[in-house]
Amino acid sequence: MMLISLLKVNNAQWCGAGSYWTIDANTSTQICVPCPTGTYQPNYGQSSCYTCPAGAYCIFGSAYFTPCPSGTYQPVTGAQSIDACQNCSAGSYAQNTGQSSCSVCPNGYYCPAGISNAIPCPIGTYQPFVGATSIDACLNCSVGTYTQNTGQVTCSICPTGFYCTAGSLYPTPCPAQTYQPIPGSVTVNACLSCPNGTYTTTSGQSNCFVCPNGYYCQGIINVSQACPTGTYQSTVRTVSIQSCLNCPAGTYNSYNGQSICSICPIGYYCPSGSNSSQPCPIGTYQPYTGAISSQSCLKCPDGTYNFMTGQSSCTPCASGYYCPPGSNSIKPCPSGTYQPIIRATSSVSCLKCPNGTYSSNLGASSYTICPVGYYCPSGASNSIPCPSGTYQPIPRSISALACLKCPNGTLNSDIGKSSCDICPVGFYCPAGSSSKQSCPSGTYQSIEGSSSAEVCLKCPSGTYSSNPGQANCRTCPPGFYCGSGASAPQACSAGTYQPIPGSFSINACLPCPNGTYNSNTGQSFCPTCPSGSYCPDTSGNSIPCPSGTHQPYTGRFTAQDCLVCPAGTYSQLPGQSLCSSCPGGSYCPAGSNNPLVCPVNTYQTTVGAVSAQSCLTCPFNNVAPNIGSTSCYDCSNYNWYYYGYCSNVANFTSQCSPGMYKTIDPTNSSQVCLNCTAGTYNPRFDQSSCIICSAGSYCEVGSINAQPCPSGTYQPITGALSAQSCLSCPAGTYNPNNGQSTCVDCPSGYYCPSGSSNMLPCPAGTYQPIVGKSSFQSCLKCPNGTYNQNAGQTNCSKCSTGYYCPAGSNNMLPCPSGTYQPVAGKSSFETCLQCPAGTYSPSSGQSSCLVCSSGYYCTTASSSMQACPTGTYQTYTGSTSVQACLQCPAGTYSPTPGQTSCTVCPNGAYCLAGASSVQSCPTGTYQPIPQRTSSDACLACSNNANNPILGQPTCAR
């Protein structure tokens, strides 16, 4: 009994696939009911189910129908189970599922009951009917037929060349060298042997091939046999090698299987049965085809040769060679001979080269004329060169006597020359020279073609020649001087310079100016003196400022330029540009070369202290046991403090302070401290003596340090007692530093009054040549024609050309434009000369005037050129007035000033004399020719022409 599941729903869409909805009669509600057997429903919310189609079945509640399997069918709708699917009957099949009927089994196949695919009959069988039910319906192919594939309806007839037994899967081919001409043959006995004179190369043939000419065919062999080389065979269907005939004499055959033989070519011979042509040997020829033996090869005639085999003719012997009978190569005439004809037969034909000729190669057909520079005796195989130092200007010379010695002033370094080379400048060449002779160093020689050493001239003063063989001497460079005949420049010594090339004596070496120096020889200028140093006139080296001074500038030249280190600074080493700050624990009076240390039991905390008063005494119960202390330390932790010392042991020995010394009082033999006497000093505690004051300083009573004498003074003795011992520097000397024992001489270019701490320079425009001068009156005015731009000079410079210098000049004064001044050292404006007419000077300070250009003129004292006006021209330079400007000739014009020529008047216009522009022909006229001179050249246009535009060369039509 089937149980039906009913589902109460509120919405028809809730009924799933395989069910449908309906109304319950009892409750009037919508319920879902499963599809009954034989129906199905694939969708949701349906009110009925579909009937199951034929070829399928539907069980209870089916969402989809189920197809019957392949090999079955189901012919009705509404089937309810798989039991409704029936097997296909024998003789039919169903390849796909869900079939309502089965297909009839096709011919070539058989179908047992319930199969899904028809089964093909095997190869070698056939089946001609539909609906076959078993393999027994597949029939074997009869004899003479075959099937190559399964599922065949009929069998194929066996083709010609083959035979087919009963049930053949494939045709069997008749063997090679047989044939079978009939289709449907059933046994191998149907395969027939090929008749004599025919052949087959492969199995399965329906006929045999006729044996071609050049071949023979035996019945048992399945290929045609080629007649061998050297034979031929001209007919078809031959059956044995005896058919192959030897090639007749005069023919040959180099290939197998030929029907004819080839004619023997010229140059060759061919005996009977030849498989190749035989070449005639070298030295022979053969001019005909069909030759049969080597006797046909003929010897090359006299005067010919053959170097190759198989030739039909011989080559005539070339000129320069000879050929005996039967030659296989040409024989060259030897060098030194020639042979001008062809077909020569022996060496007698080789002729000796005549005098003045040569032949350097074998096999020459002619001789070569002996060239210039060489000579050639009779039979020469090469031209012989004339030796170096000689020349030979004539071709065809025959002996060494033709080689001439090179004349004086010439040379020849090579052999075989037709002329000699001119001896070059710097050298001389006697007659017959093969090399040039050098003029020695220190000399020159500027003329080509010189022949003796007398032409080598000494180098003039101011020049030199360091190498032999020079055409001229080199100008002596700046920094050097060169006397007459110099082979090398002589260097100016250190401390001097020489700025001008071409100097010739040591007097040209100038001392280095103040503020410069030169440590090297041969210099053209002196470098500026570096900071920290000074450089007096003629310095070879810069002089370092002494310790205790500094010099911050370059170019300083006196010791007065070395500045005393200011108080609070010092300079320990010479040559300093700056002074160092005095360190703590010390003090530095002005001019210090070392810091002076504060004594023991004093201290000094800052840098830059200037005097001993800066050294402070340590407070009570504090000590500074070392000199140069920057602080004191407390004695509270010690048992005893006594006279600046800390100790754990009582010590009541007195300690002498700096500026004092200890000695024994003779009255009571006790130790006492006495002040240092004047002229001495003491910087330390507890000393038994004082130090003598050095020269350059003084020491008053009780001095701790020596006091340096100030700059501008000196002190020459030791032990000086007071400042009154410092003496003013005498007039003509100076002293830039503190603490000096002597003063320095005032240098030239400067003056030094009494007590000078620095030297005073003579002003620009003056000079001072003497050391030790003391007043301004020593500074002399620069003489007329000289000047001085700088202060402190020992001499004045010469005024340059183009300038003038009155006495006392500190600069050169230029001559104005329009003037010139050609001589150096002039002193007044009157020496400035006006530029002559035809010249001009466009700027001041000129030593010469410029020539006036063509197209311009220059009057006297011109500072610029004046252009010739328009309508004129001027072709020459140096014109002096406007009268030199020529009027343009008629037929020309000049539109711009300053022209050197006039422009030709164009066609369509005319130009009067002196024209600055062209005159155009009026409208209605034309003018076809250039360079016309008047309006008469303008021609009227004809009646049938017009010209509306000015200046036309033709009329418009």
GROMACS .gro file of N, CA and C in nm, residues 734-834:
model
  303
  734TYR      N    1  11.702  10.317   1.158
  734TYR     CA    2  11.572  10.300   1.223
  734TYR      C    3  11.572  10.166   1.296
  735ASN      N    4  11.472  10.150   1.383
  735ASN     CA    5  11.459  10.026   1.457
  735ASN      C    6  11.310   9.996   1.476
  736PRO      N    7  11.255   9.891   1.413
  736PRO     CA    8  11.111   9.864   1.424
  736PRO      C    9  11.075   9.781   1.547
  737ASN      N   10  11.175   9.723   1.615
  737ASN     CA   11  11.146   9.628   1.723
  737ASN      C   12  11.196   9.681   1.857
  738ASN      N   13  11.136   9.630   1.967
  738ASN     CA   14  11.183   9.657   2.103
  738ASN      C   15  11.309   9.575   2.129
  739GLY      N   16  11.389   9.621   2.223
  739GLY     CA   17  11.497   9.540   2.277
  739GLY      C   18  11.610   9.514   2.181
  740GLN      N   19  11.650   9.612   2.098
  740GLN     CA   20  11.755   9.594   2.000
  740GLN      C   21  11.885   9.658   2.046
  741SER      N   22  11.995   9.592   2.007
  741SER     CA   23  12.126   9.643   2.045
  741SER      C   24  12.185   9.734   1.939
  742THR      N   25  12.131   9.734   1.816
  742THR     CA   26  12.178   9.820   1.708
  742THR      C   27  12.056   9.867   1.630
  743CYS      N   28  12.078   9.971   1.543
  743CYS     CA   29  11.973  10.018   1.451
  743CYS      C   30  12.009   9.975   1.309
  744VAL      N   31  11.907   9.971   1.223
  744VAL     CA   32  11.923   9.923   1.085
  744VAL      C   33  11.942  10.043   0.994
  745ASP      N   34  12.035  10.032   0.893
  745ASP     CA   35  12.054  10.140   0.796
  745ASP      C   36  11.926  10.162   0.715
  746CYS      N   37  11.892  10.289   0.695
  746CYS     CA   38  11.775  10.323   0.613
  746CYS      C   39  11.804  10.285   0.468
  747PRO      N   40  11.718  10.202   0.399
  747PRO     CA   41  11.750  10.156   0.263
  747PRO      C   42  11.730  10.266   0.160
  748SER      N   43  11.785  10.247   0.041
  748SER     CA   44  11.763  10.341  -0.069
  748SER      C   45  11.614  10.343  -0.101
  749GLY      N   46  11.565  10.458  -0.146
  749GLY     CA   47  11.421  10.476  -0.172
  749GLY      C   48  11.348  10.528  -0.050
  750TYR      N   49  11.415  10.540   0.065
  750TYR     CA   50  11.354  10.580   0.192
  750TYR      C   51  11.445  10.683   0.262
  751TYR      N   52  11.390  10.748   0.367
  751TYR     CA   53  11.470  10.834   0.455
  751TYR      C   54  11.426  10.809   0.599
  752CYS      N   55  11.516  10.827   0.693
  752CYS     CA   56  11.490  10.794   0.834
  752CYS      C   57  11.545  10.907   0.923
  753PRO      N   58  11.460  10.994   0.979
  753PRO     CA   59  11.508  11.094   1.075
  753PRO      C   60  11.557  11.025   1.203
  754SER      N   61  11.624  11.099   1.288
  754SER     CA   62  11.675  11.046   1.415
  754SER      C   63  11.559  10.989   1.497
  755GLY      N   64  11.579  10.873   1.558
  755GLY     CA   65  11.481  10.810   1.645
  755GLY      C   66  11.367  10.741   1.569
  756SER      N   67  11.391  10.704   1.443
  756SER     CA   68  11.284  10.641   1.362
  756SER      C   69  11.261  10.496   1.403
  757SER      N   70  11.132  10.464   1.422
  757SER     CA   71  11.097  10.323   1.443
  757SER      C   72  11.055  10.258   1.310
  758ASN      N   73  11.034  10.338   1.208
  758ASN     CA   74  11.005  10.287   1.074
  758ASN      C   75  11.070  10.377   0.972
  759MET      N   76  11.103  10.324   0.855
  759MET     CA   77  11.160  10.405   0.747
  759MET      C   78  11.044  10.471   0.672
  760LEU      N   79  11.069  10.591   0.616
  760LEU     CA   80  10.965  10.668   0.547
  760LEU      C   81  10.993  10.663   0.397
  761PRO      N   82  10.894  10.621   0.313
  761PRO     CA   83  10.921  10.608   0.170
  761PRO      C   84  10.921  10.743   0.100
  762CYS      N   85  11.011  10.760   0.002
  762CYS     CA   86  11.005  10.876  -0.086
  762CYS      C   87  10.877  10.867  -0.169
  763PRO      N   88  10.804  10.978  -0.193
  763PRO     CA   89  10.675  10.969  -0.261
  763PRO      C   90  10.689  10.935  -0.409
  764ALA      N   91  10.574  10.896  -0.473
  764ALA     CA   92  10.571  10.872  -0.617
  764ALA      C   93  10.617  10.999  -0.689
  765GLY      N   94  10.687  10.981  -0.804
  765GLY     CA   95  10.742  11.096  -0.878
  765GLY      C   96  10.880  11.132  -0.832
  766THR      N   97  10.933  11.061  -0.727
  766THR     CA   98  11.069  11.084  -0.679
  766THR      C   99  11.142  10.952  -0.671
  767TYR      N  100  11.275  10.961  -0.644
  767TYR     CA  101  11.357  10.842  -0.623
  767TYR      C  102  11.467  10.878  -0.524
  768GLN      N  103  11.529  10.774  -0.466
  768GLN     CA  104  11.634  10.796  -0.368
  768GLN      C  105  11.729  10.679  -0.380
  769PRO      N  106  11.848  10.696  -0.437
  769PRO     CA  107  11.933  10.582  -0.472
  769PRO      C  108  12.034  10.542  -0.364
  770ILE      N  109  12.037  10.613  -0.248
  770ILE     CA  110  12.150  10.594  -0.154
  770ILE      C  111  12.096  10.542  -0.021
  771VAL      N  112  12.169  10.446   0.040
  771VAL     CA  113  12.136  10.392   0.171
  771VAL      C  114  12.174  10.494   0.279
  772GLY      N  115  12.089  10.502   0.386
  772GLY     CA  116  12.125  10.581   0.505
  772GLY      C  117  12.086  10.727   0.498
  773LYS      N  118  11.988  10.763   0.419
  773LYS     CA  119  11.945  10.902   0.412
  773LYS      C  120  11.848  10.933   0.525
  774SER      N  121  11.847  11.064   0.568
  774SER     CA  122  11.777  11.095   0.691
  774SER      C  123  11.664  11.196   0.676
  775SER      N  124  11.647  11.256   0.556
  775SER     CA  125  11.544  11.360   0.544
  775SER      C  126  11.472  11.351   0.412
  776PHE      N  127  11.355  11.421   0.406
  776PHE     CA  128  11.275  11.423   0.284
  776PHE      C  129  11.353  11.486   0.168
  777GLN      N  130  11.446  11.578   0.202
  777GLN     CA  131  11.524  11.645   0.098
  777GLN      C  132  11.610  11.546   0.018
  778SER      N  133  11.629  11.424   0.075
  778SER     CA  134  11.706  11.323   0.002
  778SER      C  135  11.627  11.264  -0.115
  779CYS      N  136  11.495  11.284  -0.115
  779CYS     CA  137  11.410  11.230  -0.223
  779CYS      C  138  11.420  11.322  -0.343
  780LEU      N  139  11.474  11.274  -0.456
  780LEU     CA  140  11.500  11.355  -0.574
  780LEU      C  141  11.386  11.342  -0.673
  781LYS      N  142  11.350  11.453  -0.739
  781LYS     CA  143  11.247  11.449  -0.843
  781LYS      C  144  11.294  11.361  -0.958
  782CYS      N  145  11.199  11.284  -1.016
  782CYS     CA  146  11.233  11.207  -1.137
  782CYS      C  147  11.275  11.305  -1.246
  783PRO      N  148  11.387  11.281  -1.317
  783PRO     CA  149  11.432  11.375  -1.421
  783PRO      C  150  11.331  11.382  -1.536
  784ASN      N  151  11.346  11.485  -1.621
  784ASN     CA  152  11.265  11.496  -1.743
  784ASN      C  153  11.272  11.366  -1.823
  785GLY      N  154  11.157  11.322  -1.873
  785GLY     CA  155  11.153  11.202  -1.958
  785GLY      C  156  11.144  11.073  -1.879
  786THR      N  157  11.126  11.083  -1.745
  786THR     CA  158  11.110  10.962  -1.661
  786THR      C  159  10.992  10.985  -1.567
  787TYR      N  160  10.952  10.874  -1.501
  787TYR     CA  161  10.840  10.885  -1.407
  787TYR      C  162  10.852  10.773  -1.305
  788ASN      N  163  10.774  10.786  -1.197
  788ASN     CA  164  10.771  10.683  -1.093
  788ASN      C  165  10.629  10.675  -1.037
  789GLN      N  166  10.564  10.561  -1.056
  789GLN     CA  167  10.426  10.544  -1.010
  789GLN      C  168  10.418  10.509  -0.862
  790ASN      N  169  10.523  10.447  -0.807
  790ASN     CA  170  10.519  10.393  -0.671
  790ASN      C  171  10.611  10.471  -0.577
  791ALA      N  172  10.576  10.469  -0.448
  791ALA     CA  173  10.662  10.530  -0.346
  791ALA      C  174  10.779  10.437  -0.315
  792GLY      N  175  10.886  10.494  -0.257
  792GLY     CA  176  10.998  10.413  -0.210
  792GLY      C  177  11.082  10.353  -0.320
  793GLN      N  178  11.109  10.427  -0.428
  793GLN     CA  179  11.182  10.374  -0.542
  793GLN      C  180  11.325  10.428  -0.545
  794THR      N  181  11.414  10.343  -0.600
  794THR     CA  182  11.555  10.381  -0.609
  794THR      C  183  11.590  10.441  -0.744
  795ASN      N  184  11.503  10.429  -0.843
  795ASN     CA  185  11.527  10.490  -0.974
  795ASN      C  186  11.392  10.517  -1.039
  796CYS      N  187  11.394  10.588  -1.152
  796CYS     CA  188  11.271  10.622  -1.226
  796CYS      C  189  11.270  10.548  -1.359
  797SER      N  190  11.150  10.524  -1.411
  797SER     CA  191  11.134  10.451  -1.538
  797SER      C  192  11.132  10.548  -1.654
  798LYS      N  193  11.181  10.500  -1.769
  798LYS     CA  194  11.186  10.583  -1.889
  798LYS      C  195  11.046  10.598  -1.946
  799CYS      N  196  11.010  10.718  -1.989
  799CYS     CA  197  10.879  10.745  -2.048
  799CYS      C  198  10.867  10.673  -2.182
  800SER      N  199  10.754  10.603  -2.207
  800SER     CA  200  10.735  10.523  -2.329
  800SER      C  201  10.706  10.612  -2.449
  801THR      N  202  10.724  10.555  -2.570
  801THR     CA  203  10.683  10.625  -2.692
  801THR      C  204  10.533  10.651  -2.685
  802GLY      N  205  10.488  10.762  -2.744
  802GLY     CA  206  10.346  10.799  -2.741
  802GLY      C  207  10.311  10.880  -2.617
  803TYR      N  208  10.408  10.900  -2.525
  803TYR     CA  209  10.384  10.971  -2.400
  803TYR      C  210  10.496  11.073  -2.376
  804TYR      N  211  10.473  11.165  -2.279
  804TYR     CA  212  10.578  11.256  -2.233
  804TYR      C  213  10.570  11.264  -2.081
  805CYS      N  214  10.685  11.294  -2.017
  805CYS     CA  215  10.693  11.294  -1.871
  805CYS      C  216  10.775  11.415  -1.826
  806PRO      N  217  10.711  11.521  -1.775
  806PRO     CA  218  10.789  11.631  -1.716
  806PRO      C  219  10.860  11.583  -1.589
  807ALA      N  220  10.956  11.663  -1.541
  807ALA     CA  221  11.030  11.627  -1.419
  807ALA      C  222  10.931  11.609  -1.304
  808GLY      N  223  10.955  11.506  -1.221
  808GLY     CA  224  10.872  11.479  -1.104
  808GLY      C  225  10.741  11.409  -1.136
  809SER      N  226  10.731  11.343  -1.256
  809SER     CA  227  10.605  11.278  -1.296
  809SER      C  228  10.584  11.148  -1.219
  810ASN      N  229  10.459  11.130  -1.172
  810ASN     CA  230  10.424  11.001  -1.111
  810ASN      C  231  10.343  10.915  -1.208
  811ASN      N  232  10.318  10.965  -1.328
  811ASN     CA  233  10.253  10.888  -1.435
  811ASN      C  234  10.296  10.945  -1.568
  812MET      N  235  10.288  10.863  -1.675
  812MET     CA  236  10.316  10.912  -1.810
  812MET      C  237  10.192  10.988  -1.860
  813LEU      N  238  10.214  11.095  -1.936
  813LEU     CA  239  10.104  11.175  -1.994
  813LEU      C  240  10.093  11.141  -2.142
  814PRO      N  241   9.974  11.094  -2.190
  814PRO     CA  242   9.964  11.051  -2.330
  814PRO      C  243   9.954  11.170  -2.426
  815CYS      N  244  10.018  11.156  -2.542
  815CYS     CA  245   9.996  11.251  -2.650
  815CYS      C  246   9.852  11.235  -2.698
  816PRO      N  247   9.778  11.345  -2.730
  816PRO     CA  248   9.636  11.334  -2.767
  816PRO      C  249   9.616  11.268  -2.904
  817SER      N  250   9.492  11.227  -2.932
  817SER     CA  251   9.459  11.171  -3.063
  817SER      C  252   9.488  11.277  -3.169
  818GLY      N  253   9.526  11.230  -3.290
  818GLY     CA  254   9.567  11.322  -3.397
  818GLY      C  255   9.714  11.355  -3.391
  819THR      N  256   9.784  11.302  -3.286
  819THR     CA  257   9.929  11.323  -3.274
  819THR      C  258   9.996  11.189  -3.251
  820TYR      N  259  10.133  11.190  -3.256
  820TYR     CA  260  10.213  11.071  -3.226
  820TYR      C  261  10.344  11.117  -3.165
  821GLN      N  262  10.411  11.021  -3.102
  821GLN     CA  263  10.539  11.052  -3.039
  821GLN      C  264  10.624  10.927  -3.052
  822PRO      N  265  10.725  10.927  -3.140
  822PRO     CA  266  10.796  10.802  -3.174
  822PRO      C  267  10.917  10.770  -3.088
  823VAL      N  268  10.958  10.862  -2.996
  823VAL     CA  269  11.084  10.843  -2.923
  823VAL      C  270  11.054  10.831  -2.774
  824ALA      N  271  11.116  10.731  -2.707
  824ALA     CA  272  11.099  10.714  -2.563
  824ALA      C  273  11.178  10.822  -2.488
  825GLY      N  274  11.130  10.859  -2.367
  825GLY     CA  275  11.206  10.950  -2.280
  825GLY      C  276  11.180  11.097  -2.308
  826LYS      N  277  11.065  11.131  -2.364
  826LYS     CA  278  11.035  11.272  -2.390
  826LYS      C  279  10.968  11.335  -2.269
  827SER      N  280  10.982  11.472  -2.259
  827SER     CA  281  10.943  11.535  -2.133
  827SER      C  282  10.837  11.643  -2.147
  828SER      N  283  10.795  11.679  -2.269
  828SER     CA  284  10.699  11.789  -2.279
  828SER      C  285  10.597  11.763  -2.388
  829PHE      N  286  10.485  11.838  -2.380
  829PHE     CA  287  10.378  11.824  -2.478
  829PHE      C  288  10.427  11.858  -2.618
  830GLU      N  289  10.526  11.948  -2.625
  830GLU     CA  290  10.575  11.991  -2.756
  830GLU      C  291  10.636  11.876  -2.836
  831THR      N  292  10.672  11.768  -2.768
  831THR     CA  293  10.730  11.653  -2.841
  831THR      C  294  10.622  11.569  -2.909
  832CYS      N  295  10.492  11.598  -2.883
  832CYS     CA  296  10.382  11.527  -2.950
  832CYS      C  297  10.365  11.587  -3.089
  833LEU      N  298  10.390  11.509  -3.194
  833LEU     CA  299  10.392  11.559  -3.331
  833LEU      C  300  10.256  11.537  -3.396
  834GLN      N  301  10.212  11.638  -3.477
  834GLN     CA  302  10.086  11.623  -3.549
  834GLN      C  303  10.099  11.513  -3.655
   0.00000   0.00000   0.00000
